[in-house]
Coordinates of C-alpha atoms in Angstrom, one line a residue:
M22 CA 94.1 118.0 81.4
E23 CA 92.8 121.9 81.7
V24 CA 95.0 124.5 81.1
Y25 CA 94.3 128.0 82.2
T26 CA 96.8 130.9 81.7
V27 CA 97.4 133.7 84.5
A28 CA 94.5 135.5 84.0
E29 CA 92.3 132.7 84.2
A30 CA 93.4 131.1 86.8
K31 CA 93.5 134.9 89.1
N32 CA 89.6 135.2 87.9
N33 CA 89.1 132.0 88.7
F34 CA 90.9 130.9 91.8
P35 CA 88.6 129.9 94.3
K36 CA 87.0 127.5 91.6
L37 CA 90.3 126.3 91.2
R38 CA 91.7 126.1 94.3
R39 CA 88.5 123.6 95.2
L40 CA 89.1 121.6 92.2
A41 CA 93.1 121.3 93.2
A42 CA 91.9 120.3 96.7
R43 CA 89.7 117.6 95.2
G44 CA 92.6 115.9 93.8
I45 CA 92.2 117.6 90.3
E46 CA 95.4 119.1 88.7
F47 CA 95.4 121.7 86.2
I48 CA 98.4 123.7 84.4
V49 CA 98.2 127.5 84.3
V50 CA 100.3 129.1 82.0
D51 CA 101.9 132.4 81.1
Q52 CA 101.4 133.7 78.0
K53 CA 103.1 136.8 78.4
R54 CA 106.8 135.5 79.3
A55 CA 107.8 132.8 77.0
E56 CA 110.9 131.5 79.5
T57 CA 108.1 130.6 82.2
A58 CA 107.4 126.9 82.5
P59 CA 104.1 126.0 83.2
V60 CA 103.3 124.9 86.6
S61 CA 100.8 122.3 88.0
M62 CA 98.4 123.2 90.6
I63 CA 97.2 120.4 92.6
A64 CA 96.7 119.3 96.6
T65 CA 99.2 119.3 98.8
E66 CA 97.7 116.1 100.5
L67 CA 99.0 114.1 97.0
L68 CA 102.4 115.7 97.1
D69 CA 102.5 114.9 101.1
K70 CA 102.1 111.3 99.8
I71 CA 104.7 111.6 97.3
T72 CA 107.1 112.7 100.2
K73 CA 106.1 110.3 102.5
T74 CA 107.0 107.6 100.1
A75 CA 110.3 109.0 99.4
L76 CA 110.9 109.4 103.0
A77 CA 109.9 105.6 103.5
D78 CA 112.2 104.1 100.7
L79 CA 115.5 106.0 102.6
T80 CA 118.3 103.1 103.0
L81 CA 120.2 103.6 106.3
E82 CA 123.9 102.2 106.7
W83 CA 125.9 102.0 109.5
L84 CA 129.3 101.9 107.7
D85 CA 131.9 101.9 110.6
K86 CA 131.4 101.5 114.5
P87 CA 134.1 101.6 117.1
G88 CA 135.9 98.8 117.5
D89 CA 136.3 98.0 113.3
A90 CA 139.8 98.1 111.9
I91 CA 140.7 100.8 109.8
T92 CA 144.5 99.4 109.1
E93 CA 146.7 96.7 110.6
D94 CA 147.5 98.6 113.8
K95 CA 144.5 101.5 113.9
V96 CA 141.1 100.9 115.3
N97 CA 137.9 103.6 114.6
Q98 CA 136.4 105.0 117.4
T99 CA 133.2 106.9 115.7
W100 CA 129.7 105.5 114.3
N101 CA 129.5 106.4 110.7
L102 CA 125.7 106.4 109.3
W103 CA 125.6 106.8 105.6
N104 CA 122.5 107.5 103.8
A105 CA 122.5 107.0 100.1
Q106 CA 119.6 108.7 98.5
L107 CA 121.1 112.2 99.4
Q108 CA 125.0 110.6 99.7
I109 CA 125.1 112.6 102.7
H110 CA 126.5 110.6 106.0
G111 CA 126.6 111.5 109.6
I112 CA 129.5 110.7 113.1
G113 CA 129.5 110.6 116.1
E114 CA 131.1 108.9 118.8
T115 CA 127.9 107.5 120.1
K116 CA 124.7 106.0 117.7
N117 CA 122.4 108.7 118.9
E118 CA 125.4 111.4 118.0
A119 CA 125.9 109.8 114.8
I120 CA 122.1 110.2 114.1
Q121 CA 122.0 113.5 114.7
S122 CA 125.0 114.7 112.8
L123 CA 123.2 113.4 109.9
A124 CA 119.7 114.8 110.1
E125 CA 121.8 118.0 110.8
D126 CA 123.7 117.5 107.5
A127 CA 120.0 116.8 105.6
I128 CA 118.6 119.9 107.3
N129 CA 121.5 121.8 105.9
Y130 CA 121.4 120.3 102.9
A131 CA 118.0 120.9 102.4
K132 CA 118.0 125.0 103.3
E133 CA 121.3 125.0 100.3
Y134 CA 118.5 122.9 97.9
F135 CA 115.9 125.0 98.4
D136 CA 118.0 128.5 98.3
N137 CA 119.5 127.5 94.8
L138 CA 116.3 125.2 93.6
E139 CA 117.7 126.2 89.9
F140 CA 121.2 124.5 90.4
F141 CA 119.9 121.1 92.1
L142 CA 116.3 120.5 89.7
N143 CA 118.9 120.6 87.1
P144 CA 119.3 117.2 86.0
R145 CA 123.0 117.6 85.5
S146 CA 123.1 117.9 89.2
K147 CA 122.6 115.1 89.5
R148 CA 120.0 116.1 92.6
D149 CA 117.0 116.3 91.2
D150 CA 115.4 113.5 92.6
H151 CA 116.7 114.7 96.0
Y152 CA 113.8 116.7 96.0
W153 CA 111.0 115.0 97.6
I154 CA 113.1 113.9 100.5
L155 CA 114.4 117.3 101.3
R156 CA 110.6 118.7 101.1
G157 CA 110.2 116.2 104.1
V158 CA 113.1 117.6 105.9
R159 CA 111.9 121.5 105.4
H160 CA 108.6 120.8 106.5
C161 CA 110.2 120.1 109.7
N162 CA 111.2 123.7 110.5
E163 CA 115.0 123.0 111.6
N164 CA 113.2 120.8 114.4
L165 CA 116.1 117.8 114.5
N166 CA 113.8 115.6 116.7
Q167 CA 111.4 115.9 113.7
V168 CA 113.8 115.3 110.8
I169 CA 114.9 111.9 113.3
T170 CA 111.7 111.1 113.4
I171 CA 110.4 111.6 109.7
M172 CA 114.2 109.8 108.3
G173 CA 113.3 107.2 110.6
L174 CA 116.7 107.9 112.2
N175 CA 114.9 107.1 115.6
K176 CA 114.5 103.2 114.7
L177 CA 118.3 102.6 114.1
L178 CA 118.3 103.2 118.5
E179 CA 115.8 100.6 118.6
A180 CA 117.8 98.1 116.8

């Protein structure tokens, strides 16, 4: 894999952009700043494939539904939907409300995640693997219906 300094990348940017668009990855390093990590330049289309795969692998589980027993004398009144990968849930009086609630939680989590990437990408946060799913959510630009679709939540209404 080819490695370029920032100066070399600037001088060859049109060429490097064409290479990246064709799927050829290269590394850019900043030799003037030791604390700066190298970065890869690669086609967005390839990153979108990774995101699509992460979203396709989501597990969605109805934990509770109206009528489920909570205790001997108490009955659940809501639909509770759980996503294990992001560890978020949605709750509502109807399935649709629970789905919308989970999608809203995903949008809010994506905002928080990308506002504080340094924290969340730290392996000790145990949330660094959420990146690809939340990238997909973020690309919906807070459009609730798009988030519902890309997360596959709309399929839960068909079942």
